[in-house]
mmCIF file of C-alpha atoms and ligand atoms in Angstrom:
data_model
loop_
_atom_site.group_PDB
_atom_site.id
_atom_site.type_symbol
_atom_site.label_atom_id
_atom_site.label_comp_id
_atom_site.label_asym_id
_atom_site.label_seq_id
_atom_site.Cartn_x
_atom_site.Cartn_y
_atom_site.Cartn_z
ATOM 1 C CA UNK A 28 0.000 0.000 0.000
ATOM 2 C CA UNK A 29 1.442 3.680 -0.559
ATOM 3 C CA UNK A 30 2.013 5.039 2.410
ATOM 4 C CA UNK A 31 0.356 8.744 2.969
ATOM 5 C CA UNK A 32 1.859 11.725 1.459
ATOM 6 C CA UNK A 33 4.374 13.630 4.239
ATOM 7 C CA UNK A 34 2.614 16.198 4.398
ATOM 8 C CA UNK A 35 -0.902 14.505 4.823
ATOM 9 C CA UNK A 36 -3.176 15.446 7.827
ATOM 10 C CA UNK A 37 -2.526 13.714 10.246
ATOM 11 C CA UNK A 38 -4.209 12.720 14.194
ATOM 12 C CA UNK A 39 -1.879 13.391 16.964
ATOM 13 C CA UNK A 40 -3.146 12.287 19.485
ATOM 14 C CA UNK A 41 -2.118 12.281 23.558
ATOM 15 C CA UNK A 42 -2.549 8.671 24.420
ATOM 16 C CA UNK A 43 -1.561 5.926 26.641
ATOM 17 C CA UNK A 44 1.319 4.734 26.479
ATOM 18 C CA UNK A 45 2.008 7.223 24.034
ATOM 19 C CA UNK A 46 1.115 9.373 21.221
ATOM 20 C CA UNK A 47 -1.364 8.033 18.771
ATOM 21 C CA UNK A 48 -0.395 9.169 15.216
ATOM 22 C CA UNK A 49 -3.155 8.320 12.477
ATOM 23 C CA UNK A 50 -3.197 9.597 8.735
ATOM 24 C CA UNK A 51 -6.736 11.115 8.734
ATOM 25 C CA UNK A 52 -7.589 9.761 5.085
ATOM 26 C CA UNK A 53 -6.646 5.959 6.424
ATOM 27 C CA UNK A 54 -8.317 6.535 9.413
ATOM 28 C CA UNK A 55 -11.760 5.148 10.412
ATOM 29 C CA UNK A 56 -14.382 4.885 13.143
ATOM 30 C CA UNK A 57 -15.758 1.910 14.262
ATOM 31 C CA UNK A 58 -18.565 1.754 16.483
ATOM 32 C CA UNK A 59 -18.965 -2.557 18.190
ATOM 33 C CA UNK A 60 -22.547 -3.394 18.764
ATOM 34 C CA UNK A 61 -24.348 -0.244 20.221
ATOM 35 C CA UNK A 62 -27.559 -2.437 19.761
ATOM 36 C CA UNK A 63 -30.907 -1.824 21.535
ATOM 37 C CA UNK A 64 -30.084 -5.754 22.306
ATOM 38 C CA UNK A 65 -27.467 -4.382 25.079
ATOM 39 C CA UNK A 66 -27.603 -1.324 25.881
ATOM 40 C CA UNK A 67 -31.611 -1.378 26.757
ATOM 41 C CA UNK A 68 -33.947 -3.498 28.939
ATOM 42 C CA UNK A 69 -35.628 -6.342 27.351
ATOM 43 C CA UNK A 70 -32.685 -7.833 25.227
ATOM 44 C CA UNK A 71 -30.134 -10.211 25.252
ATOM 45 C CA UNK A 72 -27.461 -8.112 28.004
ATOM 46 C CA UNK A 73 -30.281 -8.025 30.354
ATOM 47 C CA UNK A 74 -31.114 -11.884 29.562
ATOM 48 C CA UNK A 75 -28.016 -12.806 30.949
ATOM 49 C CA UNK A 76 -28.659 -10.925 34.094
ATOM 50 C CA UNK A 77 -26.464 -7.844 34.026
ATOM 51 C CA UNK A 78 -27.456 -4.349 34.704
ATOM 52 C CA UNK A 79 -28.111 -2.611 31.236
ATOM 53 C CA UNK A 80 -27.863 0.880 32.841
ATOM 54 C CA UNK A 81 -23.941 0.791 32.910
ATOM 55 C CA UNK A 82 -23.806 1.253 29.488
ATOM 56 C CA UNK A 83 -26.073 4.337 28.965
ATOM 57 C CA UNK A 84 -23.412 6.727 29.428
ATOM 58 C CA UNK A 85 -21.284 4.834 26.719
ATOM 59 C CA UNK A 86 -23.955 6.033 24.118
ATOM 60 C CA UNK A 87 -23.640 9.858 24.922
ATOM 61 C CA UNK A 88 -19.618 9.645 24.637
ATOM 62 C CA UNK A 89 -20.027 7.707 21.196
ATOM 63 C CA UNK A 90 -22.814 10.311 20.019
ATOM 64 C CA UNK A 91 -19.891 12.869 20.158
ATOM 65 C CA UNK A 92 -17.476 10.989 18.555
ATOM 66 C CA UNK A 93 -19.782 10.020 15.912
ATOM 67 C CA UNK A 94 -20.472 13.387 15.268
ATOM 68 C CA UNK A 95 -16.783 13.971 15.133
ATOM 69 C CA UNK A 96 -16.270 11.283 13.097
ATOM 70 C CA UNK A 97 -18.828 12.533 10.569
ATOM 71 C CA UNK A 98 -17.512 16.143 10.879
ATOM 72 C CA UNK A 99 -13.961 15.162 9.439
ATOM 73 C CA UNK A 100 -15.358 12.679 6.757
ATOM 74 C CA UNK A 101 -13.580 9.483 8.433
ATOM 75 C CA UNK A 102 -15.192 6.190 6.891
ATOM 76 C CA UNK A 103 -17.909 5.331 9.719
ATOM 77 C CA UNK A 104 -18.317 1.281 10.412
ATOM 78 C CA UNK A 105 -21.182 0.056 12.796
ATOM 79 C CA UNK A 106 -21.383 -3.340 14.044
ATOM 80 C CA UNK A 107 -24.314 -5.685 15.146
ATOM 81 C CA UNK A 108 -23.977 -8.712 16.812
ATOM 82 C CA UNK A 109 -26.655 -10.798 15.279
ATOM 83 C CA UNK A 110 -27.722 -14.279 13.757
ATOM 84 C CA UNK A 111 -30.008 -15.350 10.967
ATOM 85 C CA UNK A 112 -32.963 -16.414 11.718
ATOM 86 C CA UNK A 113 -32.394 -20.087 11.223
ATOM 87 C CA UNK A 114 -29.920 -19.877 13.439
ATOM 88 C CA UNK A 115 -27.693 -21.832 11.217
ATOM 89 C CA UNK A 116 -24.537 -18.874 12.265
ATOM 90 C CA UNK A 117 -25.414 -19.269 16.013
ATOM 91 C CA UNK A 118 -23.101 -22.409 17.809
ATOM 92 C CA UNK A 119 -24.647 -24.386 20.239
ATOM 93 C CA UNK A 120 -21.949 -23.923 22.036
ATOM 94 C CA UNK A 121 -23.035 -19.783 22.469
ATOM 95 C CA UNK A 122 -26.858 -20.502 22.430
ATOM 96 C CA UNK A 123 -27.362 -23.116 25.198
ATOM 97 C CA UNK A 124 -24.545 -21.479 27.454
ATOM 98 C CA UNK A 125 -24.951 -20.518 30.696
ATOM 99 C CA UNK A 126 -28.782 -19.613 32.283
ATOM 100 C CA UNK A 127 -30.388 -16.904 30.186
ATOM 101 C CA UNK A 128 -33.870 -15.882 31.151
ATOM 102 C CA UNK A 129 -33.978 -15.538 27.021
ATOM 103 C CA UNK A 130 -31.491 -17.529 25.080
ATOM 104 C CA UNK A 131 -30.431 -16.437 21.741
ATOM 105 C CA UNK A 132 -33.635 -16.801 19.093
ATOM 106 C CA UNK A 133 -36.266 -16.862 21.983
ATOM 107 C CA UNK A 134 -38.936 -13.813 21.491
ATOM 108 C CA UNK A 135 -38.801 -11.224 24.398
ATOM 109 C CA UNK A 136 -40.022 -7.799 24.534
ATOM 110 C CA UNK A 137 -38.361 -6.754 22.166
ATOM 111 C CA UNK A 138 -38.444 -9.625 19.351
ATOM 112 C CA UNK A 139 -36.294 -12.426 18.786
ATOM 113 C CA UNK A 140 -32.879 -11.888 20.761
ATOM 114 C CA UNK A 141 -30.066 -11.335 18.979
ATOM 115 C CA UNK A 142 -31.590 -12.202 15.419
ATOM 116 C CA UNK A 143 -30.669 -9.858 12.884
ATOM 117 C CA UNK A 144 -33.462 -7.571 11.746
ATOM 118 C CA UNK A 145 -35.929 -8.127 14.991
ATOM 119 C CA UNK A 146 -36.505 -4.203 16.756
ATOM 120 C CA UNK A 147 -33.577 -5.268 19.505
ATOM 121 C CA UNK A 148 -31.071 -5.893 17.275
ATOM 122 C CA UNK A 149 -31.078 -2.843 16.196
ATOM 123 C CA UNK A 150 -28.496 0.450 16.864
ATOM 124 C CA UNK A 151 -29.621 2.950 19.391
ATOM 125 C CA UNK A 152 -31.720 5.132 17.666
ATOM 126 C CA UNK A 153 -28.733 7.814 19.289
ATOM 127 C CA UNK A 154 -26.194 6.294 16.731
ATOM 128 C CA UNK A 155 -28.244 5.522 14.093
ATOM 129 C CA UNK A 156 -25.931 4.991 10.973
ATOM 130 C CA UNK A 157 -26.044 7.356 8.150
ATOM 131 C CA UNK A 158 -26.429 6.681 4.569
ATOM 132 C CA UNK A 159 -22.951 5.726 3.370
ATOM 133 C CA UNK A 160 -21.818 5.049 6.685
ATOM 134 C CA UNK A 161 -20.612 0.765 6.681
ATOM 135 C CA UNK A 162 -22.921 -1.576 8.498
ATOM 136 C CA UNK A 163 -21.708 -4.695 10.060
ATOM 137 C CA UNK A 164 -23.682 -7.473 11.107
ATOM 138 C CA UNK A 165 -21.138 -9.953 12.830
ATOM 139 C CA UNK A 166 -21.743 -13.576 14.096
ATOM 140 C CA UNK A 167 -19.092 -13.787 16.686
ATOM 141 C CA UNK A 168 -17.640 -11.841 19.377
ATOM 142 C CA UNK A 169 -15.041 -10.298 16.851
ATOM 143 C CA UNK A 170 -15.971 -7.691 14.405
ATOM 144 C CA UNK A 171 -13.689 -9.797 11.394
ATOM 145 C CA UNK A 172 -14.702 -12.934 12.284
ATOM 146 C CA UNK A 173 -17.533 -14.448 9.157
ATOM 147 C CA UNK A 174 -17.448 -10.311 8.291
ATOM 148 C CA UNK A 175 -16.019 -8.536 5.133
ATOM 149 C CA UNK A 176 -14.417 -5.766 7.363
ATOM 150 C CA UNK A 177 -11.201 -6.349 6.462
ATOM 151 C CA UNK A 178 -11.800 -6.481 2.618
ATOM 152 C CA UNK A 179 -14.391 -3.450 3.331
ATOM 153 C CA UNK A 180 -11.205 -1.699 4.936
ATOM 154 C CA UNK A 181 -8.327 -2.295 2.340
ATOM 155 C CA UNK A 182 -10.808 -1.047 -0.477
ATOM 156 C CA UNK A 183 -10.551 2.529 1.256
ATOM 157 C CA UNK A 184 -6.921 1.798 2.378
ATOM 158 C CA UNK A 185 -7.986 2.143 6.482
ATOM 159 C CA UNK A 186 -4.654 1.136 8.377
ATOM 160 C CA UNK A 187 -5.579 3.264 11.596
ATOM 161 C CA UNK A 188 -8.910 2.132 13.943
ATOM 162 C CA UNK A 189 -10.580 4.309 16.371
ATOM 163 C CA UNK A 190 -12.861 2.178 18.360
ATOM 164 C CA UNK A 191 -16.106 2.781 20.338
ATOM 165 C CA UNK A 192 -18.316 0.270 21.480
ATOM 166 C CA UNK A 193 -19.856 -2.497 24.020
ATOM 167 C CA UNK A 194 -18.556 -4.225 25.599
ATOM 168 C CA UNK A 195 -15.222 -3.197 26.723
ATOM 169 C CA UNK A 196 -14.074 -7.011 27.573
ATOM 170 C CA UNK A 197 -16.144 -8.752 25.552
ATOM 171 C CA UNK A 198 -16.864 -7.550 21.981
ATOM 172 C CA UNK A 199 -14.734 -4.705 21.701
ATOM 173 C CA UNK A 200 -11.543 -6.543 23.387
ATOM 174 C CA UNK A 201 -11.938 -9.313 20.661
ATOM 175 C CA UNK A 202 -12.490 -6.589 17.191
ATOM 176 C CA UNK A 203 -9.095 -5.384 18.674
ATOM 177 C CA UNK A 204 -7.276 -8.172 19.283
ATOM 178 C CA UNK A 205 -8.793 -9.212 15.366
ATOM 179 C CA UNK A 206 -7.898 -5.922 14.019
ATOM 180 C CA UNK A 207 -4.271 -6.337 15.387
ATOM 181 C CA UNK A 208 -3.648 -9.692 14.049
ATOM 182 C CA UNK A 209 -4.297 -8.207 10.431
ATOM 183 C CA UNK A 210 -2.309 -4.925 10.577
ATOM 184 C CA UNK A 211 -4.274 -2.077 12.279
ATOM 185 C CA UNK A 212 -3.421 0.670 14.656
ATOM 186 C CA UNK A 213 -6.481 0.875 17.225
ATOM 187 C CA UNK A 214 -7.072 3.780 19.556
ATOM 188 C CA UNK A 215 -9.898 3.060 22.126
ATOM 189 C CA UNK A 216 -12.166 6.016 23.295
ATOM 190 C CA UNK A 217 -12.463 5.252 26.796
ATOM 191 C CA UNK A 218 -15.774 6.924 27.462
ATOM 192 C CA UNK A 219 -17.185 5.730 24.673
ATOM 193 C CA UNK A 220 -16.985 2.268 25.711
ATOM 194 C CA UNK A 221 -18.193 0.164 28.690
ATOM 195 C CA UNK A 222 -19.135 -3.232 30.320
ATOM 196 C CA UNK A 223 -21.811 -4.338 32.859
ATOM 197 C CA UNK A 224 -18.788 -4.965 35.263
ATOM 198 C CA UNK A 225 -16.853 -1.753 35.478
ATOM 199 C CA UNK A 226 -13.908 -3.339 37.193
ATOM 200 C CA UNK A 227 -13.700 -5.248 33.190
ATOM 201 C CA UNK A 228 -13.711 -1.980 31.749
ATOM 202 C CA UNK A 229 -10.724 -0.522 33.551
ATOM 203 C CA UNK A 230 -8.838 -4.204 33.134
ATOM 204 C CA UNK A 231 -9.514 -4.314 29.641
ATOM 205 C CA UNK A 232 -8.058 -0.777 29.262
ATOM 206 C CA UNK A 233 -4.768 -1.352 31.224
ATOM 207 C CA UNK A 234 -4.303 -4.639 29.385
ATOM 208 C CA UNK A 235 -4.675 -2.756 26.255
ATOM 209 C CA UNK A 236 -1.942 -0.906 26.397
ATOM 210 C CA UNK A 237 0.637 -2.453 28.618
ATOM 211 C CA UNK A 238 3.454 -4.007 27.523
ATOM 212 C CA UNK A 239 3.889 -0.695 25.285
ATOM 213 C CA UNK A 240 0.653 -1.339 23.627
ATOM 214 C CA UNK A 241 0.512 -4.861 23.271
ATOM 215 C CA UNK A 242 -3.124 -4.050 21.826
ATOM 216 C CA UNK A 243 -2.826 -0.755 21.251
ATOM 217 C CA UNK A 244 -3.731 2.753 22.655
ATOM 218 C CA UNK A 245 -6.419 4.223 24.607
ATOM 219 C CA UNK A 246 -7.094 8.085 25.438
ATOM 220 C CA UNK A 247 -10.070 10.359 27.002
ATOM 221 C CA UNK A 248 -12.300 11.844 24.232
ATOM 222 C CA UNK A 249 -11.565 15.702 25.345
ATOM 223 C CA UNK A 250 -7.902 14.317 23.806
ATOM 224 C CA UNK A 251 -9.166 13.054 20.616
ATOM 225 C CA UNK A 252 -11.445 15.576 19.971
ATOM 226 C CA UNK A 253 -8.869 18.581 20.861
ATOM 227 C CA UNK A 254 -5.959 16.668 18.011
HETATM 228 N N1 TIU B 329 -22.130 -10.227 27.247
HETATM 229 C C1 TIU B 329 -21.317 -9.269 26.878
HETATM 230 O O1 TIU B 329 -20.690 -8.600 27.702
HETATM 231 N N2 TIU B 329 -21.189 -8.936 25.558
HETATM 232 C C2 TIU B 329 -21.676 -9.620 24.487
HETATM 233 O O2 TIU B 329 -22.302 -10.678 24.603
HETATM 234 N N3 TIU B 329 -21.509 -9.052 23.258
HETATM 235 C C3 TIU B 329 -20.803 -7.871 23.021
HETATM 236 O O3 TIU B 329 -19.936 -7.471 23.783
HETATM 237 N N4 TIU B 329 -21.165 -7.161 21.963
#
């Protein structure tokens, strides 16, 4: 791939463990699973008995960042963790674990969980994608995995990753670790991601970036949004 003109614009960003650099034209957003499915009551995050109502602040930090985002023209990538309606993408393994009150495919309040076109497997109306903007729906915990993102990504040239999303250990941890493996630089907002366990959240970011950013970076938004 050519590598971006010297004088390109470029992200400079204050960071942990250190300054994130990022070419703005290879640069993109991507926003893991901000789905009515965890973020609200009624889906599949409540199902398996955590508190959806530590992720709520998660949406207002990605609202400004996706606003951001859109300002600046970066390519824009949603995900949704979500299955066909056969089932036939959904392992037993993942649908009879643990004790859900609903398990993956049951009908709750807000249709069938996790099953791709049902009202709770939708985005927060908050983030609702815009036309153009890249919509994901992913099978696994990773955003790559049984996706095109990575073919989606080398078509615009994207080498650099800014990440928002939920939840910080689970789903966002794994498009990360994914994204890494096949060549990306990933920044992590840190409000604009969260778990039902906060204690996960603040692991998952130290792990991130120890070892001098075994993972990658993380910073506050006021220091992406100031770059
Ligand atoms: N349970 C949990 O924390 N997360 C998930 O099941 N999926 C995502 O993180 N998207």
């Amino acid at each position: 791939m050519t590598p971006p003109a010297p004088n390109a614009p470029t992200l400079s960003v204050p960071a942990k463990p250190g300054t994130f650099r990022a070419p703005l034209s290879r640069t993109a957003l991507i926003l893991i699973d901000m789905q009515r499915d965890f973020i609200e009551p009624g889906g599949f995050g409540e199902a398996l008995g955590n508190d959806v109502s530590q992720l709520a602040s998660a949406v207002d930090a990605a609202v400004q960042l996706l606003q951001w985002a859109r300002g600046l023209g970066l390519m824009v990538v949603h995900t949704r963790e979500s299955h066909a309606a056969d089932l036939s993408d959904c392992p037993a393994s993942k649908r009879l674990r643990g004790e859900p009150v609903l398990r993956i495919g049951d009908v709750g309040p807000m249709g069938r969980v996790l099953v791709r076109g049902e009202p709770g497997n939708a985005i927060v109306a908050a983030l609702s994608p815009a036309p153009g903007e890249i919509v994901i729906d992913k099978p696994g915990k990773g955003a790559f995995y049984g996706t095109t993102l990575h073919a989606l990504l080398g078509a615009r040239g994207i080498t650099h990753l800014l990440f928002g999303g939920v939840t910080t250990e689970v789903c966002v941890q794994s498009s990360m670790r994914e994204a890494n493996d096949r060549g990306y630089e990933c920044l992590l907002v840190e409000e604009a991601t969260a778990s039902y366990f906060p204690q996960f959240k603040q692991a998952t970011l130290a792990m991130i970036v120890a070892q001098g950013g075994i993972v990658g970076w993380t910073c506050p938004i006021a220091a992406l949004l100031g770059a």
